[in-house]
């Protein structure tokens, strides 16, 4: 579960810094998966005034500190089942290699454009490409790592 890709960590914090979102949805709780016990990593941080909500894809691993790192945490099933009360400036979905195949990608494809303006991801499955063909997708490269920043519009 612990991720160590420094490029992913850099992109996570750099995107938040560049877009300056008020609300971030962290799908998979990236900070949890890199072993962070705060919003600060490698001299970068998610500012305290940013609302940081997490969708916990690995609930079997719990540590009370994540209650202070994230403003709210929900399971993926709960996120998909509940009506959207919040709109996010940015959703982040990084480092989901093998676990990606186990996720309800078609449901996420329907929900994410409804609740987020931007999505930063390192994966762009075919079902998302088909559903989000109107989204502006920017390819981003950092060394040997590739990322996508999707703009779903206002």
PDB file of C-alpha atoms in Angstrom:
ATOM      1  CA  UNK A   1       0.000   0.000   0.000  1.00  0.00           C
ATOM      2  CA  UNK A   2       2.832   2.466   0.702  1.00  0.00           C
ATOM      3  CA  UNK A   3       3.693   4.456  -2.427  1.00  0.00           C
ATOM      4  CA  UNK A   4       7.185   5.808  -2.928  1.00  0.00           C
ATOM      5  CA  UNK A   5       7.121   7.405  -6.373  1.00  0.00           C
ATOM      6  CA  UNK A   6       8.594  10.866  -5.845  1.00  0.00           C
ATOM      7  CA  UNK A   7       7.198  12.047  -9.177  1.00  0.00           C
ATOM      8  CA  UNK A   8       3.664  11.240  -7.991  1.00  0.00           C
ATOM      9  CA  UNK A   9       4.296  13.103  -4.748  1.00  0.00           C
ATOM     10  CA  UNK A  10       5.677  16.098  -6.635  1.00  0.00           C
ATOM     11  CA  UNK A  11       2.714  16.176  -9.066  1.00  0.00           C
ATOM     12  CA  UNK A  12       0.213  15.927  -6.213  1.00  0.00           C
ATOM     13  CA  UNK A  13       1.596  18.966  -4.412  1.00  0.00           C
ATOM     14  CA  UNK A  14       2.541  20.936  -7.534  1.00  0.00           C
ATOM     15  CA  UNK A  15      -0.958  20.603  -8.996  1.00  0.00           C
ATOM     16  CA  UNK A  16      -2.511  21.768  -5.750  1.00  0.00           C
ATOM     17  CA  UNK A  17      -0.101  24.693  -5.618  1.00  0.00           C
ATOM     18  CA  UNK A  18      -0.649  25.692  -9.266  1.00  0.00           C
ATOM     19  CA  UNK A  19      -4.456  25.368  -9.287  1.00  0.00           C
ATOM     20  CA  UNK A  20      -4.885  26.762  -5.748  1.00  0.00           C
ATOM     21  CA  UNK A  21      -8.125  24.825  -5.167  1.00  0.00           C
ATOM     22  CA  UNK A  22     -10.416  25.576  -2.235  1.00  0.00           C
ATOM     23  CA  UNK A  23     -11.700  21.971  -2.128  1.00  0.00           C
ATOM     24  CA  UNK A  24      -9.792  18.778  -3.042  1.00  0.00           C
ATOM     25  CA  UNK A  25     -11.155  15.245  -3.312  1.00  0.00           C
ATOM     26  CA  UNK A  26      -8.363  12.715  -2.780  1.00  0.00           C
ATOM     27  CA  UNK A  27      -9.585   9.443  -4.303  1.00  0.00           C
ATOM     28  CA  UNK A  28      -7.610   6.653  -2.667  1.00  0.00           C
ATOM     29  CA  UNK A  29      -6.265   8.970   0.048  1.00  0.00           C
ATOM     30  CA  UNK A  30      -2.867   9.515  -1.548  1.00  0.00           C
ATOM     31  CA  UNK A  31      -1.359  11.071   1.582  1.00  0.00           C
ATOM     32  CA  UNK A  32      -2.340   7.992   3.574  1.00  0.00           C
ATOM     33  CA  UNK A  33      -0.790   5.711   0.958  1.00  0.00           C
ATOM     34  CA  UNK A  34       2.536   7.544   0.960  1.00  0.00           C
ATOM     35  CA  UNK A  35       2.667   7.162   4.736  1.00  0.00           C
ATOM     36  CA  UNK A  36       2.230  10.834   5.541  1.00  0.00           C
ATOM     37  CA  UNK A  37       0.992  11.762   8.992  1.00  0.00           C
ATOM     38  CA  UNK A  38       0.363  15.385   8.035  1.00  0.00           C
ATOM     39  CA  UNK A  39      -0.434  17.531   5.018  1.00  0.00           C
ATOM     40  CA  UNK A  40       3.263  18.279   4.593  1.00  0.00           C
ATOM     41  CA  UNK A  41       5.689  16.105   2.595  1.00  0.00           C
ATOM     42  CA  UNK A  42       9.107  16.926   1.106  1.00  0.00           C
ATOM     43  CA  UNK A  43       8.835  20.629   2.052  1.00  0.00           C
ATOM     44  CA  UNK A  44       5.476  20.865   0.233  1.00  0.00           C
ATOM     45  CA  UNK A  45       2.063  21.001   1.814  1.00  0.00           C
ATOM     46  CA  UNK A  46      -1.650  21.160   1.320  1.00  0.00           C
ATOM     47  CA  UNK A  47      -2.557  24.440   3.036  1.00  0.00           C
ATOM     48  CA  UNK A  48      -4.719  24.160   6.148  1.00  0.00           C
ATOM     49  CA  UNK A  49      -7.398  26.379   4.606  1.00  0.00           C
ATOM     50  CA  UNK A  50      -7.925  23.882   1.753  1.00  0.00           C
ATOM     51  CA  UNK A  51     -10.768  21.455   2.407  1.00  0.00           C
ATOM     52  CA  UNK A  52      -9.211  18.027   1.800  1.00  0.00           C
ATOM     53  CA  UNK A  53     -11.691  15.146   1.644  1.00  0.00           C
ATOM     54  CA  UNK A  54     -10.661  11.554   1.045  1.00  0.00           C
ATOM     55  CA  UNK A  55     -12.262   8.495  -0.470  1.00  0.00           C
ATOM     56  CA  UNK A  56     -10.677   5.630   1.438  1.00  0.00           C
ATOM     57  CA  UNK A  57     -10.020   2.702  -0.889  1.00  0.00           C
ATOM     58  CA  UNK A  58      -8.026   0.843   1.757  1.00  0.00           C
ATOM     59  CA  UNK A  59     -10.162   1.002   4.932  1.00  0.00           C
ATOM     60  CA  UNK A  60      -8.449  -2.050   6.416  1.00  0.00           C
ATOM     61  CA  UNK A  61      -5.516   0.238   7.291  1.00  0.00           C
ATOM     62  CA  UNK A  62      -6.501   2.826   9.876  1.00  0.00           C
ATOM     63  CA  UNK A  63      -4.536   5.278  11.962  1.00  0.00           C
ATOM     64  CA  UNK A  64      -6.221   8.103  13.934  1.00  0.00           C
ATOM     65  CA  UNK A  65      -3.910  10.779  12.538  1.00  0.00           C
ATOM     66  CA  UNK A  66      -5.684  10.616   9.169  1.00  0.00           C
ATOM     67  CA  UNK A  67      -8.703  12.152  10.886  1.00  0.00           C
ATOM     68  CA  UNK A  68      -6.619  15.307  11.275  1.00  0.00           C
ATOM     69  CA  UNK A  69      -5.034  15.159   7.813  1.00  0.00           C
ATOM     70  CA  UNK A  70      -8.369  14.865   5.989  1.00  0.00           C
ATOM     71  CA  UNK A  71     -11.406  17.019   6.697  1.00  0.00           C
ATOM     72  CA  UNK A  72     -13.751  14.144   5.804  1.00  0.00           C
ATOM     73  CA  UNK A  73     -13.275  10.513   4.815  1.00  0.00           C
ATOM     74  CA  UNK A  74     -15.764   8.166   3.171  1.00  0.00           C
ATOM     75  CA  UNK A  75     -15.696   4.755   1.548  1.00  0.00           C
ATOM     76  CA  UNK A  76     -16.036   4.528  -2.218  1.00  0.00           C
ATOM     77  CA  UNK A  77     -19.426   2.818  -1.870  1.00  0.00           C
ATOM     78  CA  UNK A  78     -20.704   5.617   0.335  1.00  0.00           C
ATOM     79  CA  UNK A  79     -19.367   8.264  -2.035  1.00  0.00           C
ATOM     80  CA  UNK A  80     -21.099   6.641  -5.000  1.00  0.00           C
ATOM     81  CA  UNK A  81     -24.363   6.089  -3.106  1.00  0.00           C
ATOM     82  CA  UNK A  82     -24.825   9.503  -1.502  1.00  0.00           C
ATOM     83  CA  UNK A  83     -26.095  12.584  -3.300  1.00  0.00           C
ATOM     84  CA  UNK A  84     -23.420  15.163  -4.103  1.00  0.00           C
ATOM     85  CA  UNK A  85     -23.419  17.809  -1.409  1.00  0.00           C
ATOM     86  CA  UNK A  86     -19.995  19.189  -2.246  1.00  0.00           C
ATOM     87  CA  UNK A  87     -18.343  20.396  -5.408  1.00  0.00           C
ATOM     88  CA  UNK A  88     -14.559  20.093  -5.645  1.00  0.00           C
ATOM     89  CA  UNK A  89     -12.117  22.250  -7.554  1.00  0.00           C
ATOM     90  CA  UNK A  90      -9.763  19.283  -7.948  1.00  0.00           C
ATOM     91  CA  UNK A  91     -10.015  15.509  -7.642  1.00  0.00           C
ATOM     92  CA  UNK A  92      -6.798  13.479  -7.451  1.00  0.00           C
ATOM     93  CA  UNK A  93      -6.498   9.810  -8.414  1.00  0.00           C
ATOM     94  CA  UNK A  94      -2.866   8.624  -8.310  1.00  0.00           C
ATOM     95  CA  UNK A  95      -0.998   5.352  -7.856  1.00  0.00           C
ATOM     96  CA  UNK A  96      -3.803   2.854  -8.415  1.00  0.00           C
ATOM     97  CA  UNK A  97      -2.040   0.181 -10.486  1.00  0.00           C
ATOM     98  CA  UNK A  98      -3.574  -3.256  -9.852  1.00  0.00           C
ATOM     99  CA  UNK A  99      -6.369  -1.909  -7.638  1.00  0.00           C
ATOM    100  CA  UNK A 100      -7.737   0.028 -10.590  1.00  0.00           C
ATOM    101  CA  UNK A 101      -9.250  -3.134 -12.058  1.00  0.00           C
ATOM    102  CA  UNK A 102     -11.307  -3.716  -8.912  1.00  0.00           C
ATOM    103  CA  UNK A 103     -12.963  -0.292  -8.936  1.00  0.00           C
ATOM    104  CA  UNK A 104     -16.344   0.642 -10.437  1.00  0.00           C
ATOM    105  CA  UNK A 105     -14.769   2.789 -13.146  1.00  0.00           C
ATOM    106  CA  UNK A 106     -18.014   3.411 -15.019  1.00  0.00           C
ATOM    107  CA  UNK A 107     -19.677   4.801 -11.886  1.00  0.00           C
ATOM    108  CA  UNK A 108     -16.690   7.034 -11.211  1.00  0.00           C
ATOM    109  CA  UNK A 109     -16.859   8.172 -14.840  1.00  0.00           C
ATOM    110  CA  UNK A 110     -20.410   9.379 -14.227  1.00  0.00           C
ATOM    111  CA  UNK A 111     -19.764  10.984 -10.845  1.00  0.00           C
ATOM    112  CA  UNK A 112     -16.450  12.798 -11.211  1.00  0.00           C
ATOM    113  CA  UNK A 113     -17.495  15.350 -13.865  1.00  0.00           C
ATOM    114  CA  UNK A 114     -20.534  16.135 -11.698  1.00  0.00           C
ATOM    115  CA  UNK A 115     -18.530  16.875  -8.571  1.00  0.00           C
ATOM    116  CA  UNK A 116     -15.103  18.113  -9.707  1.00  0.00           C
ATOM    117  CA  UNK A 117     -13.772  20.754 -12.066  1.00  0.00           C
ATOM    118  CA  UNK A 118     -10.356  19.107 -12.597  1.00  0.00           C
ATOM    119  CA  UNK A 119      -9.000  15.577 -12.216  1.00  0.00           C
ATOM    120  CA  UNK A 120      -5.302  14.768 -11.854  1.00  0.00           C
ATOM    121  CA  UNK A 121      -4.570  11.123 -12.604  1.00  0.00           C
ATOM    122  CA  UNK A 122      -1.781   8.856 -13.770  1.00  0.00           C
ATOM    123  CA  UNK A 123      -4.280   6.427 -15.308  1.00  0.00           C
ATOM    124  CA  UNK A 124      -6.747   7.079 -18.100  1.00  0.00           C
ATOM    125  CA  UNK A 125      -8.703   3.846 -18.659  1.00  0.00           C
ATOM    126  CA  UNK A 126     -10.574   3.386 -21.912  1.00  0.00           C
ATOM    127  CA  UNK A 127     -13.990   3.695 -20.282  1.00  0.00           C
ATOM    128  CA  UNK A 128     -13.032   7.157 -19.019  1.00  0.00           C
ATOM    129  CA  UNK A 129     -11.691   8.159 -22.439  1.00  0.00           C
ATOM    130  CA  UNK A 130     -15.025   7.173 -23.978  1.00  0.00           C
ATOM    131  CA  UNK A 131     -17.174   8.916 -21.371  1.00  0.00           C
ATOM    132  CA  UNK A 132     -15.065  12.054 -21.055  1.00  0.00           C
ATOM    133  CA  UNK A 133     -14.391  12.720 -24.728  1.00  0.00           C
ATOM    134  CA  UNK A 134     -15.540  16.352 -24.257  1.00  0.00           C
ATOM    135  CA  UNK A 135     -13.165  17.012 -21.359  1.00  0.00           C
ATOM    136  CA  UNK A 136      -9.991  18.920 -22.074  1.00  0.00           C
ATOM    137  CA  UNK A 137      -7.166  16.460 -21.297  1.00  0.00           C
ATOM    138  CA  UNK A 138      -3.623  17.716 -20.867  1.00  0.00           C
ATOM    139  CA  UNK A 139      -0.780  15.213 -20.945  1.00  0.00           C
ATOM    140  CA  UNK A 140       1.852  16.023 -18.354  1.00  0.00           C
ATOM    141  CA  UNK A 141       5.295  14.432 -18.199  1.00  0.00           C
ATOM    142  CA  UNK A 142       7.734  14.356 -15.323  1.00  0.00           C
ATOM    143  CA  UNK A 143      10.879  12.372 -16.064  1.00  0.00           C
ATOM    144  CA  UNK A 144       9.553   8.931 -17.070  1.00  0.00           C
ATOM    145  CA  UNK A 145       6.146   9.390 -15.458  1.00  0.00           C
ATOM    146  CA  UNK A 146       3.011  10.424 -17.325  1.00  0.00           C
ATOM    147  CA  UNK A 147      -0.031  12.193 -15.911  1.00  0.00           C
ATOM    148  CA  UNK A 148      -3.305  13.640 -17.154  1.00  0.00           C
ATOM    149  CA  UNK A 149      -5.020  16.775 -15.999  1.00  0.00           C
ATOM    150  CA  UNK A 150      -8.630  16.686 -17.138  1.00  0.00           C
ATOM    151  CA  UNK A 151     -10.745  19.816 -17.195  1.00  0.00           C
ATOM    152  CA  UNK A 152     -14.447  18.991 -17.000  1.00  0.00           C
ATOM    153  CA  UNK A 153     -15.451  22.654 -17.250  1.00  0.00           C
ATOM    154  CA  UNK A 154     -17.286  24.862 -14.796  1.00  0.00           C
TER     155      UNK A 154
END
